Short mmCIF file of C-alpha atoms in Angstrom, two decimals:
data_model
loop_
_atom_site.label_atom_id
_atom_site.label_comp_id
_atom_site.label_asym_id
_atom_site.label_seq_id
_atom_site.Cartn_x
_atom_site.Cartn_y
_atom_site.Cartn_z
CA ASP L 1 -8.32 9.20 15.57
CA THR L 2 -5.75 8.15 12.96
CA GLU L 3 -7.22 4.78 12.20
CA VAL L 4 -8.83 3.17 9.20
CA THR L 5 -11.09 0.31 10.24
CA GLN L 6 -12.26 -2.55 8.07
CA THR L 7 -14.85 -5.26 8.61
CA PRO L 8 -14.93 -8.16 8.52
CA LYS L 9 -11.35 -9.28 9.24
CA HIS L 10 -11.92 -12.60 7.50
CA LEU L 11 -14.54 -13.67 4.98
CA VAL L 12 -15.16 -17.01 3.33
CA MET L 13 -17.71 -17.05 0.55
CA GLY L 14 -18.92 -19.28 -2.22
CA MET L 15 -18.94 -18.27 -5.84
CA THR L 16 -22.68 -17.62 -5.82
CA ASN L 17 -22.71 -15.51 -2.65
CA LYS L 18 -23.13 -11.75 -2.33
CA LYS L 19 -21.15 -10.06 0.41
CA SER L 20 -19.84 -6.61 1.27
CA LEU L 21 -16.62 -5.29 2.73
CA LYS L 22 -16.75 -2.14 4.82
CA CYS L 23 -14.19 0.56 5.51
CA GLU L 24 -14.42 3.59 7.77
CA GLN L 25 -12.19 6.54 8.62
CA HIS L 26 -12.79 9.58 10.80
CA MET L 27 -9.72 11.62 9.88
CA GLY L 28 -11.58 13.93 7.52
CA HIS L 29 -9.76 12.43 4.55
CA ARG L 30 -11.32 13.19 1.19
CA ALA L 31 -9.80 10.34 -0.80
CA MET L 32 -10.42 6.65 -0.20
CA TYR L 33 -9.01 3.65 -1.97
CA TRP L 34 -9.54 -0.07 -2.43
CA TYR L 35 -6.51 -2.26 -3.05
CA LYS L 36 -6.15 -5.99 -3.64
CA GLN L 37 -3.03 -7.73 -2.34
CA LYS L 38 -2.01 -11.28 -3.15
CA ALA L 39 0.55 -13.08 -0.99
CA LYS L 40 4.10 -11.75 -1.40
CA LYS L 41 2.94 -9.12 -3.91
CA PRO L 42 2.48 -5.37 -3.65
CA PRO L 43 -0.97 -3.82 -3.24
CA GLU L 44 -2.79 -3.37 -6.56
CA LEU L 45 -5.06 -0.36 -6.87
CA MET L 46 -8.68 -1.18 -7.67
CA PHE L 47 -10.72 1.98 -7.09
CA VAL L 48 -10.25 5.56 -5.95
CA TYR L 49 -12.95 7.80 -4.53
CA SER L 50 -12.18 11.49 -4.48
CA TYR L 51 -14.62 13.74 -2.61
CA GLU L 52 -17.09 10.85 -2.60
CA LYS L 53 -17.00 10.42 -6.37
CA LEU L 54 -15.45 7.47 -8.14
CA SER L 55 -12.44 8.92 -9.90
CA ILE L 56 -10.45 5.85 -10.85
CA ASN L 57 -11.48 2.31 -11.72
CA GLU L 58 -8.43 0.28 -12.65
CA SER L 59 -10.23 -2.03 -15.09
CA VAL L 60 -11.70 -4.07 -12.26
CA PRO L 61 -14.26 -6.76 -13.20
CA SER L 62 -17.89 -5.82 -12.58
CA ARG L 63 -18.23 -8.52 -9.93
CA PHE L 64 -16.56 -5.93 -7.67
CA SER L 65 -18.77 -2.90 -7.08
CA PRO L 66 -17.59 0.00 -4.92
CA GLU L 67 -19.80 2.43 -3.07
CA CYS L 68 -19.05 5.56 -1.06
CA PRO L 69 -22.16 6.41 1.02
CA ASN L 70 -20.44 9.40 2.65
CA SER L 71 -17.01 10.88 3.20
CA SER L 72 -16.19 8.49 6.05
CA LEU L 73 -17.43 5.21 4.61
CA LEU L 74 -16.40 3.02 1.72
CA ASN L 75 -17.95 -0.30 0.76
CA LEU L 76 -16.95 -2.98 -1.69
CA HIS L 77 -19.80 -5.19 -2.84
CA LEU L 78 -18.85 -8.65 -4.01
CA HIS L 79 -20.92 -10.92 -6.25
CA ALA L 80 -20.15 -14.08 -8.21
CA LEU L 81 -16.49 -14.05 -7.30
CA GLN L 82 -13.94 -16.55 -8.55
CA PRO L 83 -11.42 -18.51 -6.46
CA GLU L 84 -8.62 -16.36 -7.94
CA ASP L 85 -10.22 -13.34 -6.26
CA SER L 86 -9.07 -14.72 -2.91
CA ALA L 87 -6.71 -12.11 -1.47
CA LEU L 88 -6.25 -9.45 1.20
CA TYR L 89 -8.45 -6.46 0.42
CA LEU L 90 -7.05 -3.24 1.80
CA CYS L 91 -8.81 0.06 2.23
CA ALA L 92 -6.79 3.26 2.49
CA SER L 93 -7.46 6.97 2.83
CA SER L 94 -5.53 10.19 2.36
CA HIS L 95 -6.11 13.88 3.06
CA ALA L 96 -6.20 14.80 -0.58
CA PRO L 97 -6.31 12.59 -3.62
CA VAL L 98 -3.08 11.49 -5.23
CA ARG L 99 -0.28 13.35 -3.51
CA ASP L 100 -0.59 12.60 0.18
CA GLU L 101 0.50 9.64 2.21
CA GLN L 102 -2.06 6.90 2.51
CA TYR L 103 -3.32 5.35 5.73
CA PHE L 104 -4.17 1.70 5.31
CA GLY L 105 -6.69 -0.34 7.24
CA PRO L 106 -5.86 -3.83 8.52
CA GLY L 107 -7.57 -5.45 5.55
CA THR L 108 -10.14 -8.18 4.97
CA ARG L 109 -8.75 -11.62 4.22
CA LEU L 110 -11.13 -13.02 1.59
CA THR L 111 -11.33 -16.66 0.59
CA VAL L 112 -13.57 -17.67 -2.31
CA LEU L 113 -14.45 -21.35 -2.43
CA GLY F 1 2.50 2.67 -18.20
CA GLN F 2 4.62 3.61 -15.26
CA GLN F 3 6.69 0.78 -13.78
CA VAL F 4 8.48 0.79 -10.47
CA MET F 5 11.07 -1.89 -9.88
CA GLN F 6 12.56 -2.72 -6.52
CA ILE F 7 15.60 -4.81 -5.63
CA PRO F 8 16.43 -7.08 -4.00
CA GLN F 9 13.26 -9.15 -3.59
CA TYR F 10 14.57 -10.73 -0.40
CA GLN F 11 17.37 -9.95 2.02
CA HIS F 12 18.55 -11.99 4.98
CA VAL F 13 20.82 -10.14 7.38
CA GLN F 14 22.34 -10.83 10.76
CA GLU F 15 21.10 -8.50 13.45
CA GLY F 16 23.38 -5.48 13.55
CA GLU F 17 24.19 -5.55 9.84
CA ASP F 18 23.09 -2.80 7.48
CA PHE F 19 20.40 -3.18 4.82
CA THR F 20 19.57 -1.28 1.65
CA THR F 21 16.70 -1.56 -0.81
CA TYR F 22 16.65 0.21 -4.17
CA CYS F 23 13.77 1.48 -6.22
CA ASN F 24 13.82 2.47 -9.91
CA SER F 25 11.08 4.04 -11.96
CA SER F 26 10.67 3.90 -15.73
CA THR F 27 9.45 7.52 -15.66
CA THR F 28 10.29 10.69 -13.73
CA LEU F 29 8.35 10.85 -10.49
CA SER F 30 6.71 13.78 -8.77
CA ASN F 31 7.29 12.11 -5.43
CA ILE F 32 8.11 8.77 -3.92
CA GLN F 33 6.72 7.21 -0.76
CA TRP F 34 7.99 4.35 1.36
CA TYR F 35 5.83 1.92 3.29
CA LYS F 36 6.59 -0.96 5.65
CA GLN F 37 4.38 -4.02 5.97
CA ARG F 38 5.02 -6.37 8.86
CA PRO F 39 4.21 -10.07 8.36
CA GLY F 40 0.44 -10.45 8.62
CA GLY F 41 0.00 -6.68 8.77
CA HIS F 42 -0.88 -3.83 6.49
CA PRO F 43 1.30 -1.20 4.81
CA VAL F 44 2.30 1.65 7.10
CA PHE F 45 3.55 4.94 5.69
CA LEU F 46 7.17 5.75 6.51
CA ILE F 47 8.10 8.83 4.52
CA GLN F 48 7.58 10.88 1.37
CA LEU F 49 10.36 12.41 -0.73
CA VAL F 50 9.55 15.20 -3.14
CA LYS F 51 12.70 17.14 -4.06
CA SER F 52 15.47 16.05 -6.40
CA GLY F 53 18.43 14.73 -4.37
CA GLU F 54 16.47 14.83 -1.14
CA VAL F 55 17.78 12.89 1.86
CA LYS F 56 15.71 12.28 4.97
CA LYS F 57 16.55 10.39 8.13
CA GLN F 58 14.38 8.68 10.70
CA LYS F 59 16.59 7.30 13.48
CA ARG F 60 18.41 4.36 11.81
CA LEU F 61 16.58 4.77 8.48
CA THR F 62 17.95 6.96 5.68
CA PHE F 63 15.89 7.68 2.58
CA GLN F 64 17.26 9.18 -0.64
CA PHE F 65 15.62 10.46 -3.81
CA GLY F 66 17.79 10.54 -6.90
CA GLU F 67 18.77 13.70 -8.72
CA ALA F 68 16.75 12.67 -11.76
CA LYS F 69 13.76 11.76 -9.55
CA LYS F 70 13.66 8.28 -11.04
CA ASN F 71 15.26 6.29 -8.26
CA SER F 72 15.26 6.06 -4.51
CA SER F 73 16.81 4.03 -1.74
CA LEU F 74 16.14 3.10 1.86
CA HIS F 75 19.11 2.26 4.08
CA ILE F 76 18.78 0.80 7.55
CA THR F 77 21.82 0.99 9.81
CA ALA F 78 22.41 -1.77 12.37
CA THR F 79 19.25 -3.76 11.75
CA GLN F 80 17.15 -5.01 14.63
CA THR F 81 14.61 -7.84 14.73
CA THR F 82 11.87 -5.21 14.84
CA ASP F 83 12.89 -4.14 11.31
CA VAL F 84 11.54 -7.41 9.87
CA GLY F 85 8.94 -6.89 7.19
CA THR F 86 8.47 -5.95 3.56
CA TYR F 87 9.51 -2.48 2.46
CA PHE F 88 7.64 -1.02 -0.49
CA CYS F 89 8.48 2.08 -2.45
CA ALA F 90 5.58 3.72 -4.26
CA GLY F 91 6.16 6.24 -6.99
CA GLN F 92 3.80 8.87 -8.22
CA ASN F 93 3.66 10.72 -11.55
CA ALA F 94 1.96 14.08 -11.71
CA GLY F 95 -1.76 13.38 -11.73
CA ASN F 96 -1.39 9.63 -11.42
CA MET F 97 -1.94 7.24 -8.61
CA LEU F 98 0.77 5.57 -6.63
CA THR F 99 2.51 2.67 -8.33
CA PHE F 100 4.01 0.27 -5.82
CA GLY F 101 7.32 -1.46 -6.36
CA GLY F 102 7.46 -5.21 -5.85
CA GLY F 103 8.79 -4.84 -2.32
CA THR F 104 11.88 -6.08 -0.51
CA ARG F 105 11.31 -8.63 2.20
CA LEU F 106 13.78 -8.17 5.04
CA MET F 107 14.55 -11.02 7.41
CA VAL F 108 16.79 -10.44 10.42
CA LYS F 109 18.54 -13.27 12.24
CA PRO F 110 19.04 -12.56 15.95
#
């Protein structure tokens, strides 16, 4: 299984809502990532989990809260988002942190009203 | 911080023409990776280059890593409509995360 899955595919939420994005991989990868991608822009790194521990937080606002329940799962909890947070949220994983190629999931298209 | 610049931003070609995208880093890289993102899709890993001056080929795609490990290129020979998408380079310093270039969007006219 060489797939990274993400749910939901699409999400529309209001600024007062709380929602969560989910990501799963069964490749035995020990690093998992959250990226944010705006239209016609490259992916921007948000968080890195290495061996289930948060190793990098790229100055992301606290309204985004990551969680890694186990080595296969990665969540992104969303609360009090702003319309400018609307974007494609991509999850990725790699065998080892940093140096290996990353496998991306299909993403969650988030719209904040 | 590390910056990775990619040119051109857009390229329209006629099917059968060649295409090249260039990537330049402000710092020396430990490796560089290339990804392709189809319209409406997600980035898909193409290749990783590690050694100075390295050249790798995948069918019609040729990837090069500069001698100084600060630049890279992707060349596609005889483009096909299936090559449409955005090509990203992503450079990595020792110990740092990947920094993506801005991407080159390739459009192919049949």
